[in-house]
Coordinates of C-alpha atoms and ligand atoms in Angstrom, one line a residue:
X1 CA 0.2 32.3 8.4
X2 CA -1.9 30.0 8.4
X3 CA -0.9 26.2 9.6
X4 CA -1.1 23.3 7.6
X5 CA -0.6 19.5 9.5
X6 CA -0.2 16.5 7.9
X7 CA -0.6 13.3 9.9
X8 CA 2.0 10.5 8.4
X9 CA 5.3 10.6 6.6
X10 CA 4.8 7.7 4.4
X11 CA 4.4 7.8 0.6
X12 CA 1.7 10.0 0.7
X13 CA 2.5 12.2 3.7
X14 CA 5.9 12.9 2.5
X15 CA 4.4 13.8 -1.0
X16 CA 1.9 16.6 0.0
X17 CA 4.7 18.2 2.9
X18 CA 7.0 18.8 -0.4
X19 CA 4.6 20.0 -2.5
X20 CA 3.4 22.1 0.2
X21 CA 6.6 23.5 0.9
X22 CA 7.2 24.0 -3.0
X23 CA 3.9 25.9 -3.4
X24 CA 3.0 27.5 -0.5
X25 CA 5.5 28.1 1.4
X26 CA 4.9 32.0 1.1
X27 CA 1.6 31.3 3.2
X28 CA 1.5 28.1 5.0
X29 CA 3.4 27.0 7.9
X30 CA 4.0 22.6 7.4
X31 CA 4.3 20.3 10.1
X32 CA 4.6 16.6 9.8
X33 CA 3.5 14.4 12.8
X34 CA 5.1 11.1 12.2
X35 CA 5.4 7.5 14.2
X36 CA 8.7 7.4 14.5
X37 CA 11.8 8.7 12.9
X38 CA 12.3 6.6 9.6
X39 CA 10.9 7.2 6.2
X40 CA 10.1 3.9 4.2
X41 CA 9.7 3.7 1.0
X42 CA 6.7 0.7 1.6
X43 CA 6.9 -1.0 -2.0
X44 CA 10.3 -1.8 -1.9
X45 CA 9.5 -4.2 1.7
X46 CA 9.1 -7.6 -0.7
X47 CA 13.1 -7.5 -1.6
X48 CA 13.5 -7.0 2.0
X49 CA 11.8 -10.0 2.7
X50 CA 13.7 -11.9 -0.1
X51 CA 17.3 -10.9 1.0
X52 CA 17.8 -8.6 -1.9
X53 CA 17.5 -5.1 0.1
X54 CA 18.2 -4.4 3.1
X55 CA 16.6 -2.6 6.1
X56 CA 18.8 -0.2 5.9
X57 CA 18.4 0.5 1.6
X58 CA 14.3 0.6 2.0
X59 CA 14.8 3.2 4.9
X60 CA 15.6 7.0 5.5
X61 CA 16.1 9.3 8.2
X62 CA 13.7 11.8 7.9
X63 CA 14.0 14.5 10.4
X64 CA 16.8 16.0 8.6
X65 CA 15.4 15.8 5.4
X66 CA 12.3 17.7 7.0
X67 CA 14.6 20.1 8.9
X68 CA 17.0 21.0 5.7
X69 CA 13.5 21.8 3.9
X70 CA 12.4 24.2 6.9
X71 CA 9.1 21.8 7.7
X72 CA 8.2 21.1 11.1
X73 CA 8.4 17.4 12.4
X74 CA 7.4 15.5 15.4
X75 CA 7.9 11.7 15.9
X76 CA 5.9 11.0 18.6
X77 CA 2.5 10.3 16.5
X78 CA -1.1 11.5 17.2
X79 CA -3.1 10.5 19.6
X80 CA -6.6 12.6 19.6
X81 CA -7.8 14.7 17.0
X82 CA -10.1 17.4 18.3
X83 CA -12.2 18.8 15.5
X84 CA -14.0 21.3 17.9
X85 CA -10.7 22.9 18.7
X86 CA -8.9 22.0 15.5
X87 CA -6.1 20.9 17.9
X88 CA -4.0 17.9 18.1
X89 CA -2.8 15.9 21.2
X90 CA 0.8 14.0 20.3
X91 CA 2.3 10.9 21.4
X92 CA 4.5 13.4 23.7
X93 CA 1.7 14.8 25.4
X94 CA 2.1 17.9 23.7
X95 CA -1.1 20.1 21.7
X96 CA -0.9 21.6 18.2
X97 CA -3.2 23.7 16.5
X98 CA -4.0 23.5 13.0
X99 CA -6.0 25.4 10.3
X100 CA -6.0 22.6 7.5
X101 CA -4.7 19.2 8.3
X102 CA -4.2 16.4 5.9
X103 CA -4.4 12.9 7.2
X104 CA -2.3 10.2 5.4
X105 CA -2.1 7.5 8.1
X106 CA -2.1 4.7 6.1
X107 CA -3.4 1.3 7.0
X108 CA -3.9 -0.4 10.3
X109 CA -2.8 -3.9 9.8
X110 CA -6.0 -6.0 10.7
X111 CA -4.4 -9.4 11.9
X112 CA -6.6 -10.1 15.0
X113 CA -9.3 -10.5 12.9
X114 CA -8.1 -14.4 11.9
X115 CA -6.4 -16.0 15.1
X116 CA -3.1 -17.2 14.6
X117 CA -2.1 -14.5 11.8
X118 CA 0.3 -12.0 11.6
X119 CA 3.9 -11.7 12.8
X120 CA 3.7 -10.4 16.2
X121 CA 0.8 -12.4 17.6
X122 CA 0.7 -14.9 15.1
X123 CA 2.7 -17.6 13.3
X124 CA 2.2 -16.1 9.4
X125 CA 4.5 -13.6 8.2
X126 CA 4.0 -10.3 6.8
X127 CA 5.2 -7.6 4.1
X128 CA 3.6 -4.4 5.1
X129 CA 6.5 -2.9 7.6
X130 CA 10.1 -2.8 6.8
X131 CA 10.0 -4.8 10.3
X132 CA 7.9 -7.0 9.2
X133 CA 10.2 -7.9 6.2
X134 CA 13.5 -8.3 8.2
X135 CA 11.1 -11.1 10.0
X136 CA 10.0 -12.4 7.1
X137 CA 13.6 -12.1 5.6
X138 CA 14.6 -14.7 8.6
X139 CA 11.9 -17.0 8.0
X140 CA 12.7 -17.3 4.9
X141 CA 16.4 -18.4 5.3
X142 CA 15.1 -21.0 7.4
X143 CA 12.9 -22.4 4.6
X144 CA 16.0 -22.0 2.8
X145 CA 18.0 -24.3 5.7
X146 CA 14.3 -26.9 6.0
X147 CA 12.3 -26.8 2.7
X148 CA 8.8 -27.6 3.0
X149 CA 5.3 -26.2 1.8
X150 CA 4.6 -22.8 1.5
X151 CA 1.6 -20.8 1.5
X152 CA 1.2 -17.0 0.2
X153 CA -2.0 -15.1 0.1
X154 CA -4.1 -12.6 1.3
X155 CA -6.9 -12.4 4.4
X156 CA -11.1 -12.2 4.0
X157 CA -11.7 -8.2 3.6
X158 CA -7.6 -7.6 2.5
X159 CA -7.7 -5.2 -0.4
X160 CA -3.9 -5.1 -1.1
X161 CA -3.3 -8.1 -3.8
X162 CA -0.8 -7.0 -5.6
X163 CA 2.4 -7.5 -3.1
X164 CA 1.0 -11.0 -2.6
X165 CA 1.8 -11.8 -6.7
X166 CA 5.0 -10.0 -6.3
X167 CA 6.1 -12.1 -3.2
X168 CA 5.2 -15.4 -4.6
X169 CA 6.8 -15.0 -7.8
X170 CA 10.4 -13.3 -6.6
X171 CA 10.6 -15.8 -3.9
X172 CA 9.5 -18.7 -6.5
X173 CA 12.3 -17.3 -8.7
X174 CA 14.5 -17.0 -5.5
X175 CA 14.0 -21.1 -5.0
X176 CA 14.5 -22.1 -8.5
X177 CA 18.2 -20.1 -8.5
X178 CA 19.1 -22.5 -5.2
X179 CA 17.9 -25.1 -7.0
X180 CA 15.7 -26.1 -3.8
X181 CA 12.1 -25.3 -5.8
X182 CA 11.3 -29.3 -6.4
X183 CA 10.8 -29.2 -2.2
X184 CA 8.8 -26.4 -1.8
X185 CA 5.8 -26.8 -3.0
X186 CA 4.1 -23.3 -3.3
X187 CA 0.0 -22.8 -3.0
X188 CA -2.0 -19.3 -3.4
X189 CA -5.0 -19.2 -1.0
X190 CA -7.1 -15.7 -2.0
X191 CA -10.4 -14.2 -0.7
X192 CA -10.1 -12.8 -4.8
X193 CA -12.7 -14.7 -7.1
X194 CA -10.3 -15.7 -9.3
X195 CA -6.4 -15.0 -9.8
X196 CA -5.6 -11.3 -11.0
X197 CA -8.5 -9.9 -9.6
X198 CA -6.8 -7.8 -7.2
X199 CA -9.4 -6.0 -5.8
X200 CA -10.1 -4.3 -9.1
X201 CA -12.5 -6.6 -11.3
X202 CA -9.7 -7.7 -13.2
X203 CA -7.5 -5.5 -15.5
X204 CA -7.2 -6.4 -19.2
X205 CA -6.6 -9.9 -19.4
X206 CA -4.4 -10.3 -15.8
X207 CA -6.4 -13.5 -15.0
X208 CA -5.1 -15.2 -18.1
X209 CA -1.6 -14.1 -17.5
X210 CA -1.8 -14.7 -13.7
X211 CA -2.7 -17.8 -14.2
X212 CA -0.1 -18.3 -17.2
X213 CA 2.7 -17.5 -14.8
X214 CA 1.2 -19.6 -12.2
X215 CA 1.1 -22.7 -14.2
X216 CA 4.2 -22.1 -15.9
X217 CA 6.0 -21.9 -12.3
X218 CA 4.0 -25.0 -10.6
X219 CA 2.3 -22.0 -8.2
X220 CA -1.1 -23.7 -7.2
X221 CA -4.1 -21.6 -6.5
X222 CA -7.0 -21.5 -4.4
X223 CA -9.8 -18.7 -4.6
X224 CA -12.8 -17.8 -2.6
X225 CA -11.0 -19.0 0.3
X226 CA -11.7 -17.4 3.6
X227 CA -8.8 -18.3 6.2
X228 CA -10.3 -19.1 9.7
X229 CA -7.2 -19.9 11.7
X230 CA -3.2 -20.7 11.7
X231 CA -1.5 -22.7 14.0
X232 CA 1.9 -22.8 14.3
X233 CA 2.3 -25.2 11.5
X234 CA -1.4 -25.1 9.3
X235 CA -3.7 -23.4 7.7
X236 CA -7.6 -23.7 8.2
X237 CA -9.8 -22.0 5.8
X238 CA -13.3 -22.1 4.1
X239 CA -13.8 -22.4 0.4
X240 CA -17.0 -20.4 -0.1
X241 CA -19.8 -21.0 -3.4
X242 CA -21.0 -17.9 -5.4
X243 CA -24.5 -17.8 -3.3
X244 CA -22.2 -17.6 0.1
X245 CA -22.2 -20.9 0.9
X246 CA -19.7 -23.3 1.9
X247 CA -18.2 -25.1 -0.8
X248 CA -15.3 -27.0 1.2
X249 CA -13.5 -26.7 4.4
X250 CA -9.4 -27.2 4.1
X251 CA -6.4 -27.3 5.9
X252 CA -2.9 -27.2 4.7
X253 CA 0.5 -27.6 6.3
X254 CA 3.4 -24.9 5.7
X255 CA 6.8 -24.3 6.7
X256 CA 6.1 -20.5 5.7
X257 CA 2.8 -18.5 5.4
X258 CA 2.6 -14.7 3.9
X259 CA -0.6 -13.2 4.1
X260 CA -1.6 -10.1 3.3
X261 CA -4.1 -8.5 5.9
X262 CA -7.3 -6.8 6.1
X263 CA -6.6 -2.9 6.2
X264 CA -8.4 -0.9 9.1
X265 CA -7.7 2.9 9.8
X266 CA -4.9 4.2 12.4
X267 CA -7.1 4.0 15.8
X268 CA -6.6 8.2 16.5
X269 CA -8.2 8.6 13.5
X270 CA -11.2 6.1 13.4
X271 CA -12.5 7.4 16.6
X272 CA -13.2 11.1 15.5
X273 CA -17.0 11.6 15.6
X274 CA -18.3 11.5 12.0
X275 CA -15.0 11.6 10.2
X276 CA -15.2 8.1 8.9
X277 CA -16.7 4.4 7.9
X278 CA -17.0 1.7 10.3
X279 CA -13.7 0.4 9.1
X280 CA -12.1 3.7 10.1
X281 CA -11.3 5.0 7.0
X282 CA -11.6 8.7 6.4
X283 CA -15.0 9.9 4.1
X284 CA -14.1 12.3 1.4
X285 CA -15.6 14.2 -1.3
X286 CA -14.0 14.2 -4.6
X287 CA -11.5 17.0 -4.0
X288 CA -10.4 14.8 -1.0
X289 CA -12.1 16.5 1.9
X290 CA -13.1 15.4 4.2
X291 CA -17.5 15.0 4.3
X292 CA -18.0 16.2 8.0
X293 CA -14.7 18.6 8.2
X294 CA -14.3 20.5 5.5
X295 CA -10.5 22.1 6.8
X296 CA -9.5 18.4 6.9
X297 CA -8.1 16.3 3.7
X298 CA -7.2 13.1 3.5
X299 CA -5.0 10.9 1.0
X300 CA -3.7 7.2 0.9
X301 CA -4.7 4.1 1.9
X302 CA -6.5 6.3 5.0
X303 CA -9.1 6.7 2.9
X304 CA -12.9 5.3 2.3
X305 CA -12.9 3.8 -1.6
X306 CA -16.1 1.2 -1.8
X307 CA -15.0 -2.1 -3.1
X308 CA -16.0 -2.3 -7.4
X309 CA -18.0 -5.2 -7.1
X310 CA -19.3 -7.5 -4.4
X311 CA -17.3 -11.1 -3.9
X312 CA -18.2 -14.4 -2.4
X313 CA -15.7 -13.4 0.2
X314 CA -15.3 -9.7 0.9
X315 CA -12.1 -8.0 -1.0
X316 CA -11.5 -4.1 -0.8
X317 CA -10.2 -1.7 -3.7
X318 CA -6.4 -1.0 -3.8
X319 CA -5.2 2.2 -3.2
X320 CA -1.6 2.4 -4.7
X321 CA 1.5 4.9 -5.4
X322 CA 0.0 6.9 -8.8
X323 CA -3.6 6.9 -7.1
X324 CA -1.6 8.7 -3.6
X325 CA 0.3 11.0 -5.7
X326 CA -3.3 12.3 -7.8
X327 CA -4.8 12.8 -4.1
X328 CA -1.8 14.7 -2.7
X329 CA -1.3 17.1 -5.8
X330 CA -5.2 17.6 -5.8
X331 CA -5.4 18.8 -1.5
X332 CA -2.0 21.0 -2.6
X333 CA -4.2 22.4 -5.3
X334 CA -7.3 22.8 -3.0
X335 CA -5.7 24.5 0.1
X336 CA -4.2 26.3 -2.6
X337 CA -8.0 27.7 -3.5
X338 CA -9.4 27.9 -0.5
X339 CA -6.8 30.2 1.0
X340 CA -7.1 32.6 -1.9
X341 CA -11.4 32.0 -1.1
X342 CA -11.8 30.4 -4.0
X343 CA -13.5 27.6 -4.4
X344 CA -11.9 24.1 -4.4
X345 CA -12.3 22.6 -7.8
X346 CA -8.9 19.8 -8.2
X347 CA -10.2 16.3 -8.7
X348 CA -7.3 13.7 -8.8
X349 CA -7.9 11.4 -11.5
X350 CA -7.6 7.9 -9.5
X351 CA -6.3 5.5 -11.7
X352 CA -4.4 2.7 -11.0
X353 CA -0.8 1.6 -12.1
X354 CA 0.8 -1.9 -10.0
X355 CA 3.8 -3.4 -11.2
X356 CA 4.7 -6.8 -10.1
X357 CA 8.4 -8.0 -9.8
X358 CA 8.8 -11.4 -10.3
X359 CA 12.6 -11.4 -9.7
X360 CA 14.1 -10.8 -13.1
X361 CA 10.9 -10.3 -14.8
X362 CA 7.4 -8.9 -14.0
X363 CA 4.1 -7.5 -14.8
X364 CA 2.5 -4.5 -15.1
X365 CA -1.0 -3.3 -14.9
X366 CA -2.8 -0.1 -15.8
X367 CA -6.7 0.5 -15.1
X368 CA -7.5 4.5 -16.4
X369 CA -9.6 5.2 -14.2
X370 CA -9.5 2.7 -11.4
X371 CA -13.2 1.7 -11.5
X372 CA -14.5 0.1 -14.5
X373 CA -15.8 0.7 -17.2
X374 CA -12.6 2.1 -18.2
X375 CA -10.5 4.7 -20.9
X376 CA -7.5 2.5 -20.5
X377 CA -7.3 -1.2 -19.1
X378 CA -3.7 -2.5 -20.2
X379 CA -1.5 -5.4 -19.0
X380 CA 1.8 -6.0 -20.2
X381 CA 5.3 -8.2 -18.9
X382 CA 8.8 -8.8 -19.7
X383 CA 12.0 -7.7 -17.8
X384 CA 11.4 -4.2 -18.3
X385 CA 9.0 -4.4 -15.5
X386 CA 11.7 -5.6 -13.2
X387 CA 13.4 -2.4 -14.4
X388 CA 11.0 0.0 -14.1
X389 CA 10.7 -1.2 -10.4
X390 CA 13.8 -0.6 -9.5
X391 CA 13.3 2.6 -11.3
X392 CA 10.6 3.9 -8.9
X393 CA 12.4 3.1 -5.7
X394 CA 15.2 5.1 -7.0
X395 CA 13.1 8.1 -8.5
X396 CA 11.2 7.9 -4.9
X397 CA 14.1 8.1 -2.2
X398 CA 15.5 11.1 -4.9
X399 CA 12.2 12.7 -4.3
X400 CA 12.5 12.4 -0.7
X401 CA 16.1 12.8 -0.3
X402 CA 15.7 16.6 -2.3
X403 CA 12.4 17.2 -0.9
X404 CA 11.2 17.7 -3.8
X405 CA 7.1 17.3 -5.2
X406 CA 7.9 14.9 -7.8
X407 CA 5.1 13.2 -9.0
X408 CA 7.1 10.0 -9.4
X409 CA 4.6 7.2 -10.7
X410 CA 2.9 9.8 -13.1
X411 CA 6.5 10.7 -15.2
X412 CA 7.8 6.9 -14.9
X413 CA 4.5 5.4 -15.5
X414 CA 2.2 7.7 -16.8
X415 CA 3.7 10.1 -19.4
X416 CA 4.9 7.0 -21.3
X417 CA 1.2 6.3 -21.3
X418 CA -0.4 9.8 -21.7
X419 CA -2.4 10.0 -18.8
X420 CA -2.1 12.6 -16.3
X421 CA -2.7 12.5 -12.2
X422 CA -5.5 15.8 -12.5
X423 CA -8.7 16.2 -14.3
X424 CA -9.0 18.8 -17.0
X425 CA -11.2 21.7 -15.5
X426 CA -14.1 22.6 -16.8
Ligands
FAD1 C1 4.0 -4.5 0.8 C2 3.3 -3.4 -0.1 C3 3.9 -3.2 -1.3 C4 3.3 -2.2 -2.1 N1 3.8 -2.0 -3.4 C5 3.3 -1.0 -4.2 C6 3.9 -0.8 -5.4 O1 4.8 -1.4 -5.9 N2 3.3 0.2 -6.2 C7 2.3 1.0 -5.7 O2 1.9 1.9 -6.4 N3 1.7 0.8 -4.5 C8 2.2 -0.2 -3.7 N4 1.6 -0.4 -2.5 C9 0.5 0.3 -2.0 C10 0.8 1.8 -1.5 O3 1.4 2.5 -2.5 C11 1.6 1.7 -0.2 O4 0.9 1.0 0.8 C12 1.9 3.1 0.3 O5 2.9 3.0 1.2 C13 0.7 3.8 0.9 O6 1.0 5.1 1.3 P1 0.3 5.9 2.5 O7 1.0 7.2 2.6 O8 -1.1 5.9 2.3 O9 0.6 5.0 3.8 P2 2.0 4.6 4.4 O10 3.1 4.6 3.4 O11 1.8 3.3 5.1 O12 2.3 5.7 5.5 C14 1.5 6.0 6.5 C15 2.3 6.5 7.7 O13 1.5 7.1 8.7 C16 1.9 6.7 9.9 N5 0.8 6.9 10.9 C17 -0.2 6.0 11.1 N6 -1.0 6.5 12.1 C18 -0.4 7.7 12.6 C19 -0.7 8.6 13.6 N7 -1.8 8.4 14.4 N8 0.1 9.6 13.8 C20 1.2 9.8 13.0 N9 1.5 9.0 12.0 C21 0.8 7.9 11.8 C22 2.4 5.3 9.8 O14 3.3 5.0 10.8 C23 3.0 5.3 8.4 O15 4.4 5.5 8.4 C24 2.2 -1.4 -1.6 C25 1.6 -1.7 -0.4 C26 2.2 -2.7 0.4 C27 1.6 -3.0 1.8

């Protein structure tokens, strides 16, 4: 048999081990190596900041889950990857060989790169871990307790905009219910040329109904702004001109900060020789394999997607949940091939699908493919987005709770829309 390891059990790590198991489990044997023992389901972590999940709802257990569906499991993460060897050393000290493996690591949350940010070194809070929220969850009852300024945004190089629209707009909404909103006065400070960007050029017309939502809920903005420090209590950053100059140089005060980071690769995977870009993220071809390794895939935010365009201040492309789910069907598909000596031949179809909550309403975008120019380029709102939301956090922990393959954000999101996660062959 031969042995398949994936590295990560987040949203894409947990896809490809159940659609693994479902497919090949007549010829592979899976093993997940994980950091820790908790599954969490990473796009539900802005409720947990706004008090309206808890730790414990965004959250499962997922060594029995893995152990019900007869798939190997290790908590202790890993620490070296030797390609010579194909063998892995874990977080336990122990080695594991493996014939394929599949990275989906996920990002390294890049704080040191502006002093002051980030929620364990810093004084800004932070979205990206369930941990992270429960912090930010507290910080935010003290705003509650002490109104003052707030300031939500995103870091030079962050390519994760998205959460940053969601966060502003629920917790604007979650002001206005406690009737405290007239004290906080709420400023967005972006690397993104302009509001709706979101790392992706724009989709339809999101910078007219960004900036529509922003007006209409007092939510002022500041783009091309490069944050140079936090203290405890202010913000520094840089406004920066079109040719790269500096335009202005700003401070503001806040009683709470959210920034979204930079992204960098998980450290045992950056340091493999040749297997990825200075940032650390993994190199692939377009049936996710990796360029230098060609037993090794890769899927998720882990890997290497050039930014669309260049910006006055540096913003990355998004990777997001019906983008992961393409990748992981497509390495199923391709280990598939390969152990039958076929060629590989899947392409996933990378487009991207980001719904914003905005407490009891939302938006929704849709870029087909991801990089423009594009078949599809679609933006809608209205309550239903709120829905659908709360739709894919259910459909997910079902998917993980039945270990099933479940290509969630393609039947809530795409079918409706007729686009599917794999290219036609041919
Ligand atoms: C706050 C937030 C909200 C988002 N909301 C949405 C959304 O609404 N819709 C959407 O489509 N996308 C959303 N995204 C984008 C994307 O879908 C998520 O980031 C998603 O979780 C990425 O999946 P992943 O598997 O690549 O990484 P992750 O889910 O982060 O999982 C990676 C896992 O690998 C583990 N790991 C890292 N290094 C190692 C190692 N060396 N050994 C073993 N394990 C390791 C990590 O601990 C982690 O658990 C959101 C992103 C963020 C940050």
């Amino acid at each position: 048999m031969s042995k398949v390891i994936v590295v990560g059990a987040g949203l894409g790590g947990v896809s490809v081990a159940f659609e693994l198991r479902e497919k090949l489990s007549a010829t592979v044997d899976i093993e997940v190596i994980h950091e820790g023992n908790e599954f969490n389901f990473v796009p539900s972590n802005p409720w947990v900041a706004l008090g309206s999940r808890t730790r414990e709802q965004v959250v499962l257990p997922i060594t029995p889950i893995f152990d019900k569906h007869h798939i190997g499991f290790n908590s202790s993460g890993v620490k070296r990857i030797d390609t010579v060897h194909k063998q892995l050393t874990l977080g336990d000290g122990s080695q594991k060989d493996y014939d394929f493996l599949v990275i989906c690591s996920g990002p390294k949350l890049a704080f040191e790169q502006v002093p002051g940010a980030g929620p364990e070194h810093g004084y800004t809070q932070s979205i990206c871990t369930v941990d992270h929220a429960v912090k930010a969850h507290q910080a935010f009852q003290r705003l509650i307790e002490d109104p003052g300024p707030v300031l939500v945004g995103a870091l030079p190089g962050a390519s994760c905009f998205g959460p940053a629209y969601e966060y502003v707009l629920s917790l604007e909404y979650e002001l206005r219910k406690r009737k405290i909103r007239d004290r906080v006065p709420i400023t967005f400070v972006t690397p993104e040329p302009y509001i709706g960007h979101m790392g992706l050029g724009g989709v339809g017309d999101s910078k007219g109904l960004m900036e529509h939502q922003f007006r209409e809920h007092g939510i002022k903005w500041i783009c091309n702004a490069k944050v140079t420090e936090f203290t405890q209590d202010k913000a520094s950053f840089e406004v920066i001109n079109d040719d790269g100059s500096i335009k202005s140089q700003q401070q503001l005060p806040y009683h709470l900060a959210m920034f979204l980071p930079a992204f960098k690769g998980s450290p045992a995977i950056a340091e493999v020789p040749d297997l990825c870009n200075p940032k650390g993220f993994v190199k692939i071809d377009k049936y996710q394999r990796a360029l230098a390794y060609p037993e090794i895939y890769a899927a998720g935010v882990c890997v290497a997607i050039a930014p669309i365009e260049e910006t006055p201040v540096p913003v990355g492309a998004p990777k997001t949940g019906l983008m992961i789910e393409s990748m992981t069907s497509a390495i199923v598909a391709n280990i598939q091939s390969t152990l039958a000596e076929q060629p590989a031949t899947t392409e996933p179809t990378l487009s991207a699908l980001c719904l914003a909550d905005m407490g009891n309403t939302g938006m929704a975008f849709l870029a087909v493919p991801q990089n423009p120019p594009r078949n599809q380029n679609w933006t809608g709102s209205g309550r239903w987005v709120h829905w659908a939301k709360i739709g894919f956090e259910k459909y997910f922990f079902h998917k993980v709770k039945h270990g099933t393959s479940e290509p969630v954000y393609e039947r809530v999101g795409m079918r409706m829309l007729g686009v599917s996660r794999l290219k036609p062959k041919g």
